[in-house]
JSON list of C-alpha atoms in Angstrom, two decimals:
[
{"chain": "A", "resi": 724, "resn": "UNK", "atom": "CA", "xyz": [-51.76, 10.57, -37.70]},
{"chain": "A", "resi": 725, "resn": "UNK", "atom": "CA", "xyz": [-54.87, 9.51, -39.60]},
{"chain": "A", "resi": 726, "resn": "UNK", "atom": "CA", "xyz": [-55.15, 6.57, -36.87]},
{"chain": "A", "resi": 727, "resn": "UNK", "atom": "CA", "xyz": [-55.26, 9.62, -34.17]},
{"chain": "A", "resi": 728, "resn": "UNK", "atom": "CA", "xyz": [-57.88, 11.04, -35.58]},
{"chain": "A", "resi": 729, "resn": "UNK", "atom": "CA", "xyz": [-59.56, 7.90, -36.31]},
{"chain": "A", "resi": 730, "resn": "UNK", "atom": "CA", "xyz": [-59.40, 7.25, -32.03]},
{"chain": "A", "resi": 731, "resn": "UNK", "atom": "CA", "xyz": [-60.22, 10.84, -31.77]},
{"chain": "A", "resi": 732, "resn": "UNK", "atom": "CA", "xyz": [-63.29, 10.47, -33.45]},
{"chain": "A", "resi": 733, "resn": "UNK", "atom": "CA", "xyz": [-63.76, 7.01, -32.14]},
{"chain": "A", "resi": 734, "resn": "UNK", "atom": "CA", "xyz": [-63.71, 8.22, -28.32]},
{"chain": "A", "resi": 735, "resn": "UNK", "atom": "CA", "xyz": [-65.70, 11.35, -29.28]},
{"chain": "A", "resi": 736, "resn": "UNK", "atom": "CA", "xyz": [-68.61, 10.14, -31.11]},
{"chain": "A", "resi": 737, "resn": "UNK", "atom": "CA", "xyz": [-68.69, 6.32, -29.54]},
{"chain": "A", "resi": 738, "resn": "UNK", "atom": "CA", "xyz": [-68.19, 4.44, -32.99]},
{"chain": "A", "resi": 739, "resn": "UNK", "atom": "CA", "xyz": [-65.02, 3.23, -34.97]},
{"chain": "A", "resi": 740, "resn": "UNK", "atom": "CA", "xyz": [-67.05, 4.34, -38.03]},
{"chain": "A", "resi": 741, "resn": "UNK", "atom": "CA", "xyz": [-67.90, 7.68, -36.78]},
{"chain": "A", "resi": 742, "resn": "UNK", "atom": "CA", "xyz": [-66.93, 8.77, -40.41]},
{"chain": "A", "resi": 743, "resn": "UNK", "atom": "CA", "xyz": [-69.69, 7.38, -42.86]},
{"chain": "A", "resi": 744, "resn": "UNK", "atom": "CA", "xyz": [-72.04, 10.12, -41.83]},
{"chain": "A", "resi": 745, "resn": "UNK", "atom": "CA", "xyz": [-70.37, 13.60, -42.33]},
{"chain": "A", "resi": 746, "resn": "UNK", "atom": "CA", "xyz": [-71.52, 16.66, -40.43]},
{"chain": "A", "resi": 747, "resn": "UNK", "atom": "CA", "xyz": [-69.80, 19.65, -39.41]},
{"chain": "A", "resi": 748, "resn": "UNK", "atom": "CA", "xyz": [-69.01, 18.13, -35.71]},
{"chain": "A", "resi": 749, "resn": "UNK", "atom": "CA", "xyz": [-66.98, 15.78, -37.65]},
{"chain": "A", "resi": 750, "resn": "UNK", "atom": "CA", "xyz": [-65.38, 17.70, -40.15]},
{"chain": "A", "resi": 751, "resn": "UNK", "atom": "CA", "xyz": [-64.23, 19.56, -37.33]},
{"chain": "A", "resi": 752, "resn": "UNK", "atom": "CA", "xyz": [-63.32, 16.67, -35.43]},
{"chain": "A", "resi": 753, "resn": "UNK", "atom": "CA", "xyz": [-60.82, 16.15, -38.51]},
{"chain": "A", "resi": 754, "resn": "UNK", "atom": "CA", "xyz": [-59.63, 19.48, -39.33]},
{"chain": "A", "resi": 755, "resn": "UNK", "atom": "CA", "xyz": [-58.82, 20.66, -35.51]},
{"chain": "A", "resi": 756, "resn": "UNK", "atom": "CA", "xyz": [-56.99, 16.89, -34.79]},
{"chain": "A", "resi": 757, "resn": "UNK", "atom": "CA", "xyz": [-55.08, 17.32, -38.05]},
{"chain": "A", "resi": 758, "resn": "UNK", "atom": "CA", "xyz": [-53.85, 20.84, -37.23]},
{"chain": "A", "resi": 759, "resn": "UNK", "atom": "CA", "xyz": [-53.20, 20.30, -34.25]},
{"chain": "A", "resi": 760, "resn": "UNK", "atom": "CA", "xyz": [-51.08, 17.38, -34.70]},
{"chain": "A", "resi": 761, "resn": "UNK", "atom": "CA", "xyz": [-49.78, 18.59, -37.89]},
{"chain": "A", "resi": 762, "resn": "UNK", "atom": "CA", "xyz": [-48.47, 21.36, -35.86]},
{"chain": "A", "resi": 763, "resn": "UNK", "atom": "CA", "xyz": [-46.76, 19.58, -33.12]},
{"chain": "A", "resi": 764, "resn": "UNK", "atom": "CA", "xyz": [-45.15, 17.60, -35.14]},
{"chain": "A", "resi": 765, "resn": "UNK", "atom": "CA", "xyz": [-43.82, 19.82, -37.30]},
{"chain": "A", "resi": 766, "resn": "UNK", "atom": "CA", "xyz": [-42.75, 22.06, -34.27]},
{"chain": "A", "resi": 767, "resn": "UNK", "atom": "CA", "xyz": [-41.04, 18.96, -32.81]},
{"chain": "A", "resi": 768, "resn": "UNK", "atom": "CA", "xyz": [-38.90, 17.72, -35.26]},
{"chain": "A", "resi": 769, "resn": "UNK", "atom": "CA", "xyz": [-37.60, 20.93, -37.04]},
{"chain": "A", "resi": 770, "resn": "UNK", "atom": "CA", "xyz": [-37.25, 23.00, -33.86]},
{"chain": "A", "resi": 771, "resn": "UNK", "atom": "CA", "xyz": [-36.72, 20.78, -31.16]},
{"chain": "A", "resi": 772, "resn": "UNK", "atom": "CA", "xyz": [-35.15, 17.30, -33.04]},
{"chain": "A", "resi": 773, "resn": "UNK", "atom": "CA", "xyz": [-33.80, 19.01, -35.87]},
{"chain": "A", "resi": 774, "resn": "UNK", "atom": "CA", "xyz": [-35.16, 15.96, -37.92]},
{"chain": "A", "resi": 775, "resn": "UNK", "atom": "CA", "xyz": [-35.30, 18.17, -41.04]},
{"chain": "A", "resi": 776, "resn": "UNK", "atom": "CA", "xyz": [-35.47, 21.76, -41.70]},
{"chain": "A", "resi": 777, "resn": "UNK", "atom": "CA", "xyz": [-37.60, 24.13, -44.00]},
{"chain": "A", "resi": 778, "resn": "UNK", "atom": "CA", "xyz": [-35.70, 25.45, -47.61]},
{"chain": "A", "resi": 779, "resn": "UNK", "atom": "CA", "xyz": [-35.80, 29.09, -48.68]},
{"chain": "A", "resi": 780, "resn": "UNK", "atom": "CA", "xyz": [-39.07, 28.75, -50.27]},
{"chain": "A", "resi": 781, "resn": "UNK", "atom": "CA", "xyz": [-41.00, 27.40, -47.67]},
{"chain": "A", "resi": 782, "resn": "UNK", "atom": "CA", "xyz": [-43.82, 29.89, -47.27]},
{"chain": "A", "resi": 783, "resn": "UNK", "atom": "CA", "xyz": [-44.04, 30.04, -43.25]},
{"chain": "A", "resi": 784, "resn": "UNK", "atom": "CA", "xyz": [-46.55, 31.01, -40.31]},
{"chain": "A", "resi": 785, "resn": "UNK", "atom": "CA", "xyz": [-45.86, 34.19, -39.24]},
{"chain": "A", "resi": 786, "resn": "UNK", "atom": "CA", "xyz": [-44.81, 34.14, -35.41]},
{"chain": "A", "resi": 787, "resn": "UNK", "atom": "CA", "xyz": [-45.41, 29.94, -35.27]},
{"chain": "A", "resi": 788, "resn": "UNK", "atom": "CA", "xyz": [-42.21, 28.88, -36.70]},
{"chain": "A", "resi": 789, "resn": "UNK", "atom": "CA", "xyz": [-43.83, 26.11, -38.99]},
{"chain": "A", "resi": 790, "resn": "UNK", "atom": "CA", "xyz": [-44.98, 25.92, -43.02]},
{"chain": "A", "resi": 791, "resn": "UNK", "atom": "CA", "xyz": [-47.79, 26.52, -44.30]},
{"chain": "A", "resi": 792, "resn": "UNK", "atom": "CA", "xyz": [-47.75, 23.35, -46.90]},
{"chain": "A", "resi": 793, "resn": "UNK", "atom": "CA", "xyz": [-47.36, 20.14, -43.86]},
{"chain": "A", "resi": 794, "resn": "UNK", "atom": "CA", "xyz": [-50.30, 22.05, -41.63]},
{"chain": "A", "resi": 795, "resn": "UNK", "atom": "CA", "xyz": [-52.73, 22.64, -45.04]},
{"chain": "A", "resi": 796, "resn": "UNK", "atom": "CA", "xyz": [-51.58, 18.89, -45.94]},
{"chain": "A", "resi": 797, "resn": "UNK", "atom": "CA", "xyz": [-52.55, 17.71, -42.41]},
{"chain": "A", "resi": 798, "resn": "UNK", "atom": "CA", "xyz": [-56.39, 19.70, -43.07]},
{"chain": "A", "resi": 799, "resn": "UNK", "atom": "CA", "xyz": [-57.05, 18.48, -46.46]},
{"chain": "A", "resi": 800, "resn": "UNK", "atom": "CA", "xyz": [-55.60, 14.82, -46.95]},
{"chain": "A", "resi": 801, "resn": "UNK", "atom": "CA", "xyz": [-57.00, 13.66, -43.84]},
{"chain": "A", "resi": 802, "resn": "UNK", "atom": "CA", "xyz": [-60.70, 14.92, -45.11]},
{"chain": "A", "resi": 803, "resn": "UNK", "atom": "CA", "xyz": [-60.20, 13.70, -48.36]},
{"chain": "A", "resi": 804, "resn": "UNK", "atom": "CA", "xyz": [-59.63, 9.80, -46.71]},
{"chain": "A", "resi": 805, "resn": "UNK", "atom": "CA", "xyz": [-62.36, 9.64, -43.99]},
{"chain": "A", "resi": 806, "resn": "UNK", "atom": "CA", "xyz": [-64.67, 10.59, -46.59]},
{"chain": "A", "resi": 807, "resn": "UNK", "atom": "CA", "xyz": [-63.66, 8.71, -48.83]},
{"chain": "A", "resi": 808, "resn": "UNK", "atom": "CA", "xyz": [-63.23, 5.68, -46.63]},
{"chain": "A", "resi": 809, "resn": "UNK", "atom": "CA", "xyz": [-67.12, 6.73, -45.71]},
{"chain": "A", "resi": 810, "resn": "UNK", "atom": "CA", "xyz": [-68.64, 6.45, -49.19]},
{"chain": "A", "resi": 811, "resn": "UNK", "atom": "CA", "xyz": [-66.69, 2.68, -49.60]},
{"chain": "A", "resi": 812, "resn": "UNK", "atom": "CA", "xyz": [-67.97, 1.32, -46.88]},
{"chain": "A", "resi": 813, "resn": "UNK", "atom": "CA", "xyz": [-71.77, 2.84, -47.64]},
{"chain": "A", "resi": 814, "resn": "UNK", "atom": "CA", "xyz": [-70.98, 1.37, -51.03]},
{"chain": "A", "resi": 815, "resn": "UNK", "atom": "CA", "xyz": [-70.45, -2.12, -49.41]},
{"chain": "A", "resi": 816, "resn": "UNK", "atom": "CA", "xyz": [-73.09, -2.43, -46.51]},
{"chain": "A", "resi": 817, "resn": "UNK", "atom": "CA", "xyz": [-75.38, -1.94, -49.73]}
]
């Protein structure tokens, strides 16, 4: 997913490292990619493919029929490595 949003961002803003400079086009870029996939896929495989299913204590979406914990996952972890990845490589090019 993370390579997704890499393309996503790639297409969008005409660069593969679209990431190094953060703005709010790009941290939205991120955060509507990762929900929306997180979302599909999440949809897909318990719903449709039965690939797993949520427990008890799985605090859910009201009326979307997915957890809250994979779709927050998909907003924060994918923020966390593009800007991370960002400050590296303006670490190396000096």
């Amino acid at each position: 997913m993370i390579v997704l949003i890499l393309i996503a961002g790639w297409i969008a803003f005409g660069t593969v490292a679209w990431f190094v400079v953060m703005d709010w086009m790009r941290l939205a870029l991120i955060l509507v990619t990762g929900l929306v996939l997180a979302f599909l896929v999440e949809l897909i495989a318990v719903h449709r493919l039965r690939r797993w299913e949520y427990g008890d204590r799985m605090p859910r979406i009201p009326g979307l029929r997915v957890g809250w914990i994979p779709i927050l996952q998909m907003l924060v972890l994918p923020s966390l490595i593009f800007w991370t990845a960002g400050r590296i490589l303006i670490h190396v090019a000096g």
